[in-house]
XYZ file of C-alpha atoms in Angstrom:
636
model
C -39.675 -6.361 267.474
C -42.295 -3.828 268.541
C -44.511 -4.224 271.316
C -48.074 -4.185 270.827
C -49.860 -0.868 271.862
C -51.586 -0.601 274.985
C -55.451 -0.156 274.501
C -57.107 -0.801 278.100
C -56.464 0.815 281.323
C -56.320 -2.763 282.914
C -53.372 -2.346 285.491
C -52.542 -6.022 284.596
C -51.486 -5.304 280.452
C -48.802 -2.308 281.408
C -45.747 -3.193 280.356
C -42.838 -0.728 280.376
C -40.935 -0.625 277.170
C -37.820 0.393 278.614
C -37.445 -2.119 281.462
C -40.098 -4.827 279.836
C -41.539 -5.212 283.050
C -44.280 -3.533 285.366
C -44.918 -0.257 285.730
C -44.678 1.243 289.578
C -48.846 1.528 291.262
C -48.477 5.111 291.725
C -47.874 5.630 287.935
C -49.967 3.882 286.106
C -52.080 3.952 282.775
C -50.573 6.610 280.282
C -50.180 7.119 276.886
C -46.975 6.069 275.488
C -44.608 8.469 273.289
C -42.401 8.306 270.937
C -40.133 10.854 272.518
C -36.680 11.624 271.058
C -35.844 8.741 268.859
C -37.044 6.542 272.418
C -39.904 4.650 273.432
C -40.663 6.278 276.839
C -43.931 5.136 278.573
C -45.811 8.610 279.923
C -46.817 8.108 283.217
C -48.573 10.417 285.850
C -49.328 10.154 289.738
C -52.950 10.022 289.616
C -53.853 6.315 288.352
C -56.971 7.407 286.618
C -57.614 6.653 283.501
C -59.610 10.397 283.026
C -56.324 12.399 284.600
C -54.530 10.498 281.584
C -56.824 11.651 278.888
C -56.376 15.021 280.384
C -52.639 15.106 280.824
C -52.702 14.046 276.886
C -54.853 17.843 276.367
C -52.116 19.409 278.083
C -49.379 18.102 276.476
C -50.378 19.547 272.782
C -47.579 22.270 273.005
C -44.749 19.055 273.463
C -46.780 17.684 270.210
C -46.285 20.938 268.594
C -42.674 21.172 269.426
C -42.294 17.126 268.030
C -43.907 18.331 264.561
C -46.453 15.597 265.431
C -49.287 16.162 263.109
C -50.602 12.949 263.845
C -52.534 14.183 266.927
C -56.115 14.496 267.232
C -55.849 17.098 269.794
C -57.942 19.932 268.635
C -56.878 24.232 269.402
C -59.707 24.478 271.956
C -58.372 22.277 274.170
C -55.227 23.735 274.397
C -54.113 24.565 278.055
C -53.758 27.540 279.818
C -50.051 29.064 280.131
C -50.010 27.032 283.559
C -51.055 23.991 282.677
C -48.644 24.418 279.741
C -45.593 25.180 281.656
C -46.388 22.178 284.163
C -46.982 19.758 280.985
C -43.821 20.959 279.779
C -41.820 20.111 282.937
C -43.135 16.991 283.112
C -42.275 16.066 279.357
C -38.814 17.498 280.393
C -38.500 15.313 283.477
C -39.704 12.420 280.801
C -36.373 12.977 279.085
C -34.473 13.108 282.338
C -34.202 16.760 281.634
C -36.035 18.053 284.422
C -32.953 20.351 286.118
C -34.285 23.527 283.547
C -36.777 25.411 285.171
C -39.578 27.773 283.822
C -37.599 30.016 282.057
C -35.552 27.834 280.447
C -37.862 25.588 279.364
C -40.315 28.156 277.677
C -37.205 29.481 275.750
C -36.385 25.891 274.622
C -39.958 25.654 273.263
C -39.578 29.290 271.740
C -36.462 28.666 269.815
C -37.788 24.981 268.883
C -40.641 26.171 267.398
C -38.329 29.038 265.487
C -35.278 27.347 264.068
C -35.707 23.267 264.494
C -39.273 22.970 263.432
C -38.325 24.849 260.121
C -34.672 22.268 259.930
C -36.814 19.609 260.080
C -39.412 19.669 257.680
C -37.287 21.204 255.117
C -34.880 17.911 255.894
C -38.150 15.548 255.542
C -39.275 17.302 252.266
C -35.770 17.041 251.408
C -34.870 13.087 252.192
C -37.820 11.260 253.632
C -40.845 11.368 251.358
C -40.069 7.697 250.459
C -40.082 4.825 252.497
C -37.595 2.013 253.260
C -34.209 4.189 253.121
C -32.898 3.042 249.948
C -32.283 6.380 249.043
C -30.111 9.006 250.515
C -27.951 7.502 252.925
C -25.928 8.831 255.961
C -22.564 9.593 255.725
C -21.916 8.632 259.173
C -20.855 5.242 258.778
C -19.886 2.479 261.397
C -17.092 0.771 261.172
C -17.079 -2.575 263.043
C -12.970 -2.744 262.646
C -10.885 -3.755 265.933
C -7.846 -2.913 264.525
C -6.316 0.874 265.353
C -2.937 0.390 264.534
C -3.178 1.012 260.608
C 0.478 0.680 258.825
C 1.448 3.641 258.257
C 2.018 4.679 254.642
C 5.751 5.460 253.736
C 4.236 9.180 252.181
C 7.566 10.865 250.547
C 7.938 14.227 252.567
C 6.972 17.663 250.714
C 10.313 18.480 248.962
C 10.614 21.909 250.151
C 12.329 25.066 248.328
C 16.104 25.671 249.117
C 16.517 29.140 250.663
C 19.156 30.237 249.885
C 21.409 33.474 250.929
C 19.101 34.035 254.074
C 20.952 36.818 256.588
C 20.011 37.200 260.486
C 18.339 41.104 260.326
C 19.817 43.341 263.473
C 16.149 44.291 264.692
C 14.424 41.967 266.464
C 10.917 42.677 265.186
C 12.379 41.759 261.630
C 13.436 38.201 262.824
C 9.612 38.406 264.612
C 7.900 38.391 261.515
C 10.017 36.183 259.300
C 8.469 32.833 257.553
C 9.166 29.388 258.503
C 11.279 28.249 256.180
C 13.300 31.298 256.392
C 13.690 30.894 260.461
C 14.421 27.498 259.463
C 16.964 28.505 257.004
C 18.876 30.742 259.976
C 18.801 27.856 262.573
C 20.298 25.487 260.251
C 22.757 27.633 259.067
C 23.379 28.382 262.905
C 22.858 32.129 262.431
C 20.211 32.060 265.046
C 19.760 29.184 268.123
C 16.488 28.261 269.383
C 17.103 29.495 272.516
C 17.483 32.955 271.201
C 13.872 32.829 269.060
C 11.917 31.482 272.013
C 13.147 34.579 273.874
C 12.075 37.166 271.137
C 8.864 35.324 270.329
C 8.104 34.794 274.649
C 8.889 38.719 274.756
C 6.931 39.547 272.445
C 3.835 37.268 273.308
C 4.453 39.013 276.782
C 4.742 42.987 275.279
C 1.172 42.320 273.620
C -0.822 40.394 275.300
C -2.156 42.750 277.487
C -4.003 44.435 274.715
C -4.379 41.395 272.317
C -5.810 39.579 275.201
C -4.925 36.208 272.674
C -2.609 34.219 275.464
C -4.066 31.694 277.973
C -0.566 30.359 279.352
C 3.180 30.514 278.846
C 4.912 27.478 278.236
C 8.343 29.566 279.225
C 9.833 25.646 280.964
C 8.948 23.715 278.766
C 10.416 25.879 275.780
C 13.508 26.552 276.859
C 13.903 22.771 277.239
C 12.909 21.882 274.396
C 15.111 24.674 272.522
C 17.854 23.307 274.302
C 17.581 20.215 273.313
C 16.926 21.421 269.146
C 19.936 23.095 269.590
C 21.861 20.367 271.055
C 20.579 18.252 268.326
C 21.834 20.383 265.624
C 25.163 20.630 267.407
C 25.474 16.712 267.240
C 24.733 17.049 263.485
C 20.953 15.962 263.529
C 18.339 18.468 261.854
C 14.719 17.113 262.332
C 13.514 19.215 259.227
C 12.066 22.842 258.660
C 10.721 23.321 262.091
C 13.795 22.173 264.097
C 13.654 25.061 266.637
C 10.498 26.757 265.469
C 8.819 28.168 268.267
C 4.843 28.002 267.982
C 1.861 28.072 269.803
C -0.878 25.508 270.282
C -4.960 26.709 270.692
C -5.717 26.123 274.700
C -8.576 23.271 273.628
C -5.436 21.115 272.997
C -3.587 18.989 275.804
C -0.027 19.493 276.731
C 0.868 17.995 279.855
C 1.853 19.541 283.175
C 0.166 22.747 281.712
C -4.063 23.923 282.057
C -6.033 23.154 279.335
C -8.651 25.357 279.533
C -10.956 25.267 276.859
C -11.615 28.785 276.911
C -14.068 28.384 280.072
C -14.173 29.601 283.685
C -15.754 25.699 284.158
C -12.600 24.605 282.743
C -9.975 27.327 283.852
C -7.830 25.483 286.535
C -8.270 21.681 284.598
C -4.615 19.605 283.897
C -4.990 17.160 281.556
C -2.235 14.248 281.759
C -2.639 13.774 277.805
C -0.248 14.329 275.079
C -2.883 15.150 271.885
C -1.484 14.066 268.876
C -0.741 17.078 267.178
C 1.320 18.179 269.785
C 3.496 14.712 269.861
C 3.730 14.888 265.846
C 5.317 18.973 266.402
C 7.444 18.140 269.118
C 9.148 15.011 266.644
C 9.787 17.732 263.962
C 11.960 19.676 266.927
C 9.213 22.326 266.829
C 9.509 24.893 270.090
C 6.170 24.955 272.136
C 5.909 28.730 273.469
C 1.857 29.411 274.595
C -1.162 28.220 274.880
C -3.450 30.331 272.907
C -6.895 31.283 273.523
C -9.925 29.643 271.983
C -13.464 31.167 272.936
C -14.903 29.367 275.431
C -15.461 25.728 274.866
C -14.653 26.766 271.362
C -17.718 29.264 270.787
C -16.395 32.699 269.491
C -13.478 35.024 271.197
C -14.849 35.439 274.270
C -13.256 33.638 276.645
C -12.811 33.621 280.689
C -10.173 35.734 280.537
C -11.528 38.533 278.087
C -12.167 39.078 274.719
C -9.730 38.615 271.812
C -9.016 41.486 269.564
C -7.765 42.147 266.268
C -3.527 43.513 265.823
C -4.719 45.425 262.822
C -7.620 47.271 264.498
C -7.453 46.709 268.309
C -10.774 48.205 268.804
C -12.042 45.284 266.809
C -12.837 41.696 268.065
C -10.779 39.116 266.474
C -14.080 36.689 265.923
C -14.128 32.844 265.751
C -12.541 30.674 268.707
C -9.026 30.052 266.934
C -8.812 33.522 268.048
C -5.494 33.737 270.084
C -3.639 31.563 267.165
C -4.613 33.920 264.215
C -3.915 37.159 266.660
C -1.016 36.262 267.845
C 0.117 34.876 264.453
C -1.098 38.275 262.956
C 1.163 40.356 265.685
C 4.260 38.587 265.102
C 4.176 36.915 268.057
C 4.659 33.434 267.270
C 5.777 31.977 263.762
C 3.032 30.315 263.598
C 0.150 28.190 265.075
C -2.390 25.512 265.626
C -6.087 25.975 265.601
C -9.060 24.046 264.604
C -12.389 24.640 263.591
C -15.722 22.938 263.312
C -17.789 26.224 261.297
C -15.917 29.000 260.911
C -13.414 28.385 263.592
C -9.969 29.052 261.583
C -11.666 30.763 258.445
C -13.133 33.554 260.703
C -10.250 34.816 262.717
C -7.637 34.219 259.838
C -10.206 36.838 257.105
C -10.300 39.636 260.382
C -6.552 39.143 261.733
C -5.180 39.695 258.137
C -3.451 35.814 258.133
C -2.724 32.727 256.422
C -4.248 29.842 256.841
C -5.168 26.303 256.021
C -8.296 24.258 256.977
C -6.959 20.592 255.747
C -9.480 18.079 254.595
C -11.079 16.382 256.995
C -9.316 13.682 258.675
C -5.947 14.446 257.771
C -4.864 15.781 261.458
C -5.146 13.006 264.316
C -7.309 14.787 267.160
C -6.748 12.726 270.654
C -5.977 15.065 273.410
C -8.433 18.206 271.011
C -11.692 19.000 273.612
C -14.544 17.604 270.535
C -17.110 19.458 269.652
C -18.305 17.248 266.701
C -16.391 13.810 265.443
C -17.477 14.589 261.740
C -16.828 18.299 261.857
C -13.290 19.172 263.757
C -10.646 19.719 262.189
C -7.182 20.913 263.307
C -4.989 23.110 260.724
C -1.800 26.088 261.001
C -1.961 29.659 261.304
C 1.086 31.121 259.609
C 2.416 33.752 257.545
C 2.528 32.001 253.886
C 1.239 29.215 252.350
C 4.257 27.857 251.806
C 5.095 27.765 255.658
C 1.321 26.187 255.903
C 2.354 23.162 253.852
C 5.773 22.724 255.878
C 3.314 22.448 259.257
C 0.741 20.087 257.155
C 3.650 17.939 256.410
C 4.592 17.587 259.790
C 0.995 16.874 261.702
C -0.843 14.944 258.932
C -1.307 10.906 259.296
C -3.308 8.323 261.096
C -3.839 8.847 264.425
C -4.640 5.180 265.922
C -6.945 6.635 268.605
C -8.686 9.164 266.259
C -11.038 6.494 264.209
C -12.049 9.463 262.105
C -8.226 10.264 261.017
C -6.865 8.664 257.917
C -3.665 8.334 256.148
C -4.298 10.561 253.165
C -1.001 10.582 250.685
C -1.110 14.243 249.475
C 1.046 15.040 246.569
C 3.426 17.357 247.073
C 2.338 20.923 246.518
C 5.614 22.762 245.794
C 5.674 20.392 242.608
C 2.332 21.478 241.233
C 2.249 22.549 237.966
C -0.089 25.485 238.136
C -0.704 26.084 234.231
C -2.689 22.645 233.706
C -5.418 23.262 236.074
C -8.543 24.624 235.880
C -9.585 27.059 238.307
C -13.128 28.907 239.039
C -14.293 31.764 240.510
C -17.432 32.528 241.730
C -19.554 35.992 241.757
C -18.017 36.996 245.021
C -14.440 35.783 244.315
C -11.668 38.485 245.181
C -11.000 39.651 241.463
C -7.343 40.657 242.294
C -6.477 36.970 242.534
C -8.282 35.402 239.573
C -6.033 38.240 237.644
C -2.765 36.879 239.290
C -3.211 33.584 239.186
C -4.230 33.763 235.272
C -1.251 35.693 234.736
C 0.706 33.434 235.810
C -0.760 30.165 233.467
C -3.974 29.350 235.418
C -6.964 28.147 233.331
C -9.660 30.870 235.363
C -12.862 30.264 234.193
C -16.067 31.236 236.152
C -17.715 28.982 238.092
C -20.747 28.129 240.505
C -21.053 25.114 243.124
C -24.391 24.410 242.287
C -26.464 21.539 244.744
C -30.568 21.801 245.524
C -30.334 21.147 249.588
C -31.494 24.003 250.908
C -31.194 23.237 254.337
C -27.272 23.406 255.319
C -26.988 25.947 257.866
C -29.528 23.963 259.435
C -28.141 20.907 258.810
C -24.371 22.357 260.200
C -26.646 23.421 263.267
C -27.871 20.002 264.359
C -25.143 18.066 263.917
C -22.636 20.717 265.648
C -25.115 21.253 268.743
C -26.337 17.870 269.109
C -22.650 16.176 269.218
C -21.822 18.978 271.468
C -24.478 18.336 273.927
C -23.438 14.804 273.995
C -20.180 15.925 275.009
C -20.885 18.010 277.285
C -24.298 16.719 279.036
C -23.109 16.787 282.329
C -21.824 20.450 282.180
C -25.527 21.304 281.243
C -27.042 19.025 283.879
C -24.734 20.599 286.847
C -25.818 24.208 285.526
C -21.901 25.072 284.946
C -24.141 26.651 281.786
C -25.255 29.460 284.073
C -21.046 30.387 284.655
C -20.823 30.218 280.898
C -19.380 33.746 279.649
C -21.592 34.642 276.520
C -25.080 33.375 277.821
C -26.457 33.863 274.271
C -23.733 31.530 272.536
C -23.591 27.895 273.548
C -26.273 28.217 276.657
C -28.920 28.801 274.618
C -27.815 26.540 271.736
C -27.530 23.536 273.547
C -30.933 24.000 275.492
C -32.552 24.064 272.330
C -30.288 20.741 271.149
C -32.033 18.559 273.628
C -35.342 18.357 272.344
C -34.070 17.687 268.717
C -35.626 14.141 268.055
C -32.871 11.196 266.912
C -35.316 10.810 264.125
C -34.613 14.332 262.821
C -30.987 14.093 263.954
C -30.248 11.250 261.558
C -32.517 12.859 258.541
C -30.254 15.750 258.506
C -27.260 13.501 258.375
C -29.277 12.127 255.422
C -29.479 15.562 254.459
C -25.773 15.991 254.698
C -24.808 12.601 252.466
C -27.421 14.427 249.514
C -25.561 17.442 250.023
C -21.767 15.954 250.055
C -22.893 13.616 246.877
C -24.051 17.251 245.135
C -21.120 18.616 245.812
C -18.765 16.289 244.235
C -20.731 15.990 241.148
C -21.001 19.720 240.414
C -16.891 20.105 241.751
C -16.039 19.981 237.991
C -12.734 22.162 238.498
C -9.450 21.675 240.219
C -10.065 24.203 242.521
C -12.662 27.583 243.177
C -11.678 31.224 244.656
C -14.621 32.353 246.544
C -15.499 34.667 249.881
C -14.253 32.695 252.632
C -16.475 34.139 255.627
C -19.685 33.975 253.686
C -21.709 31.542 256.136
C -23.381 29.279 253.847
C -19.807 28.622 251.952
C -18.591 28.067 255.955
C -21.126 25.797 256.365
C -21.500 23.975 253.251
C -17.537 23.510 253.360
C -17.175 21.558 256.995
C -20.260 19.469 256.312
C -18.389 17.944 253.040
C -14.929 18.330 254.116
C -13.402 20.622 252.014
C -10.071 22.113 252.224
C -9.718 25.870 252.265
C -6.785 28.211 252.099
C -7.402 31.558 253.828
C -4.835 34.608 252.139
C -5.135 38.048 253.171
C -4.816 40.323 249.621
C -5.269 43.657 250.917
C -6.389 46.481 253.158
C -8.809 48.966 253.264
C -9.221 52.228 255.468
C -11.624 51.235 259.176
C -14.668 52.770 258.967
C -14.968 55.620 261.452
C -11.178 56.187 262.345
C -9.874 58.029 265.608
C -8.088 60.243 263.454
C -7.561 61.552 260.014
C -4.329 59.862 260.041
C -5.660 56.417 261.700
C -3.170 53.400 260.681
C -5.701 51.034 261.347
C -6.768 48.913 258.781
C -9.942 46.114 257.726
C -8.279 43.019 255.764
C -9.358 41.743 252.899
C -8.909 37.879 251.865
C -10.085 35.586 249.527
C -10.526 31.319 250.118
C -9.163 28.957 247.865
C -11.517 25.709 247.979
C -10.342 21.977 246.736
C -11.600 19.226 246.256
C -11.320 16.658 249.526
C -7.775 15.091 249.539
C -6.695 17.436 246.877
C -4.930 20.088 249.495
C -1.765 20.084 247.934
C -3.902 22.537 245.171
C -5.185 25.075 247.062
C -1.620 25.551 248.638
C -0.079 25.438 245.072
C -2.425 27.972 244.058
C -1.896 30.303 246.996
C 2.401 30.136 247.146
C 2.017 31.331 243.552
C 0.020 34.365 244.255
C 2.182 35.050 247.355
C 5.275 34.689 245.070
C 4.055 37.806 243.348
C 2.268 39.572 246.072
C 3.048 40.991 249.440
C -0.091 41.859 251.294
C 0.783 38.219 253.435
C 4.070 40.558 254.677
C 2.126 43.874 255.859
C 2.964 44.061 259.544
C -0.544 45.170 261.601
C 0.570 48.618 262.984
C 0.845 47.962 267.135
C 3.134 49.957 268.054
C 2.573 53.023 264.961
C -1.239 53.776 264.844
C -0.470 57.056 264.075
C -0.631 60.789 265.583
C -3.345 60.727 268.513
C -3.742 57.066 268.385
C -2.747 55.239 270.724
C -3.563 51.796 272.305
C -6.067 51.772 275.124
C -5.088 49.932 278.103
C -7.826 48.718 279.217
C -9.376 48.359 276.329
C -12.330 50.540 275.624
C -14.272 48.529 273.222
C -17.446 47.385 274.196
C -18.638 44.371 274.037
C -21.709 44.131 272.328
C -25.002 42.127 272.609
C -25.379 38.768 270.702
C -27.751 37.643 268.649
C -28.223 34.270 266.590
C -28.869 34.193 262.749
C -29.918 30.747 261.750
C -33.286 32.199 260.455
C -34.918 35.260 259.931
């Protein structure tokens, strides 16, 4: 029902929509406002009907920030910059929002009236110029279901290639930057113990971190135990699998008992979490060996973090960019086998393109996330950092399933992608696809044709923005409230963000979810291939890929010379990569598609060149690099 609206300034007919009963004396007859997807009752000291009328004047700049066309307030009676600021506050207290001050609450009103005013009429144009909502649905759909504990599905594991004829090299660094399944191959041959490869891989984390600046905490206990006990088990007989003694390391938004978690943040810096996330429980069953905690950017916003900033093994004057920064870094370096990350926009596509790696982004859903800090419910995703896409599909194998306190995880039975028969499927490119690849993969039976992903919503960067910022502000309200936002590390990054996330309306919040379902149902019908090679950093791909759910394989296919070099003889090197995009569910092709181009290229094996940069190069310590300003492009 909807109450009636209030038409007299008779103190006896003022009911207050939220608590349906009387308003307090001292506030009494105001206008009532449709404020954030809530029916708020404005209300003002003075009980006068004429100081209401006026407060309404001074509140046009809130109108303007709401998109309300609707009012009747005319330009000349626009307030003064005072009377503006005050009306502002007060619309801010209105929202129980009244902890910004000034400053923050003028650049709230800037940045609304530069990047969500444009979101959401381009959303409205877009999904809500007819009535009744029979069109255009959300994707965000409830599920009234009680039960958690879903059966789950007896999946046949990924039969995975016999290695054969595997050897233990003499150098260390060798063993450092071997693949899974050949560490595997070694430990269950017993060439190699556990023990041994947690103390190259811990030596190794320890040798670089001080320049890489990618490690958060060493898990040196815990691995040891847990090596002793993988090699105890194979000494008994029992071999868990591929990553029976695999040491690893886990991005520091994920919970490991007994250890910090965190998050990237000086708010968060000393916090133990007594949870075992799921991802971690799933690794430790396959007799994986937990060796770090890596760094994310704080609270999952970039590679800065509390600690530093994290940089990039193949040009350490170079930031390693998006917050699964310490897990593609310290993949990259040799320092682990391999690791877990996650991303929400850009989070694991990012770092893997700069730090020369591969890596996987699954389809959504397919990695259980209890004990992950959340950012977004519909957008985080956790996936592996490793050397080959091979090894990427022996970590899938291992974390994927139903995670009966994750309601967004599903069992999803993915075929088996070392059984793919390449030469019946139908790949694209697009106009920015990395050439090299299209010519490998044809040459070895692939149907290439090109292709473009074609869809008419014009608003998805937007659309990505809401939905990340709002669901992180919901997550993190009280952290704004307290002002922990002013200890934040990068005040241009999330500060600033999710300041600008509390005066998007619930109105506009759902249309661009409305938005998204036009966008996801566009998708699919102009996905008309098995599978697409495209640029995997360009932002609107990034954007348009986590709001559907796609699965993406990051593979680095080459190097080219830094720009600006020390020296003439400058090892350094920029990375170049490619993404290869599938359908949701339909991971098992973009790793098919990526172990055969790796199983006639090498770039995935370059080493980055630590400790050779060449003749008068040499590794700063501290690092000189500056870091530079920030700047947000959502619009120009």
């Amino acid at each position: 029902m909807v109450a009636p609206p209030i038409t007299t300034c008779d103190p006896t007919i003022r009911p207050c929509l939220l608590t349906r009963g009387p308003l307090p004396r001292t506030r009494t007859c105001a206008p009532l406002l449709l404020l954030l997807g809530l029916t708020v009752s404005l209300t003002v000291a003075n009980p006068s009907c004429e100081s209401s009328v006026s407060m309404v004047r001074n509140c046009k700049q809130l109108w303007k920030i709401l998109d309300r066309k609707d009012s009747n307030i005319t330009q000349t009676e626009l307030p003064d910059k005072t009377m503006e600021a005050k009306c502002l506050q007060s619309m801010f207290e209105l929202i129980d929002s009244g902890f910004f001050n000034e400053t923050k609450i003028q650049e709230i009103a800037n940045g609304a009236t530069e990047m969500n005013l444009p979101i959401y009429r381009t959303n409205r144009k877009l999904v809500a110029t007819n009535n009744g909502g029979l069109e255009n649905p959300s994707p965000l759909v409830f599920n009234a279901s009680w039960n958690r504990e879903v059966p789950r599905a007896q999946a046949k594991r990924f039969n995975y290639p016999s290695i054969s004829r595997v050897r233990l090299p003499r150098d260390e660094e060798d063993i450092a930057f071997m693949s899974v399944l050949e560490l595997g191959e070694l430990i269950k041959t017993k060439q190699v113990t556990s023990k041994e490869l947690v103390r190259i891989y811990l030596t190794r984390l320890k040798r670089y971190n001080h320049v890489l600046e990618s490690v958060v905490t060493y898990t040196e206990e815990l691995a040891y135990k847990q090596a002793k006990e993988a090699d105890d088990l194979l000494s008994q007989g029992t071999y868990l699998g591929p990553l029976h003694g695999i040491p690893y390391g886990l991005k520091d938004i994920i919970a490991v008992p007994g250890y910090k978690t965190t998050w990237g943040s000086t708010s968060f810096k000393d916090q133990i979490l007594d949870i075992e996330a799921w991802v971690y429980k799933r690794l430790k069953a396959s007799g994986a060996v937990l060796v770090a905690k890596l760094v994310t950017g704080s609270l999952a916003y970039d590679d800065i973090w509390f600690g530093g900033r994290t940089r990039n093994p193949w040009n350490i004057e170079e930031f390693s960019t998006g917050s699964s920064a310490g897990p593609a870094a310290s993949t990259s370096a040799g320092m682990v086998p391999f690791a877990i990350g996650s991303e929400t926009a850009g989070s694991m596509t990012y770092p893997a393109a700069r730090c020369g790696v591969t890596a996987f982004r699954p389809t959504f859903g397919s990695v259980g996330r209890t004990g992950v800090m959340s950012l977004s419910e519909s957008l985080d995703k956790l996936g592996p950092f490793c050397r080959t896409a091979a090894d990427c599909a022996v970590v899938l194998d291992a974390i994927k399933g139903k995670d009966p306190e994750d309601l967004s995880s599903r069992e999803i039975a993915f075929e088996d992608p070392f059984s793919v028969d390449i030469t019946k499927l139908t790949v694209g490119y697009t106009k920015d696809a990395d050439m090299k690849v299209v010519e490998v993969l044809g040459s070895k039976g692939v149907n290439m044709v090109p292709f473009e992903l074609n869809y008419t919503v014009d608003s998805v960067q937007g659309i990505l923005n809401f939905t990340m910022n709002v669901d992180m502000l919901a997550h993190f309200d009280e952290w704004q409230r307290t002002g922990q936002e002013d200890l934040y590390e990068a005040q241009d990054q999330w500060p600033v963000e999710l300041r600008r996330a509390r005066v998007v309306t619930a109105v506009d919040y759902i249309q661009a979810q409305r938005a998204r379902g036009k966008l996801i149902r566009e998708v699919e019908k102009s996905f008309t291939v098995d599978a697409f090679i495209g640029n995997v950093t360009d932002w609107e791909k990034v954007c348009m890929g986590n709001l559907v759910g796609l699965p993406v394989l990051v593979i680095p296919t080459g190097f080219k010379n830094i720009s600006e070099p020390p020296t003439k003889s400058c090892r350094r090197r920029t990375t170049i990569n490619a993404g290869i995009y599938a359908p949701p569910e339909r991971d098992h092709i973009a790793l098919a598609l990526g172990m055969a181009y790796q199983s006639v290229t090498d770039a995935h094996k370059k080493r980055p060149p630590i400790d050779d940069l060449g003749p008068d190069d040499s590794i700063p310590n501290p690092p000189r690099a500056i870091i530079p300003p920030r700047r947000l492009h959502i619009h120009e």
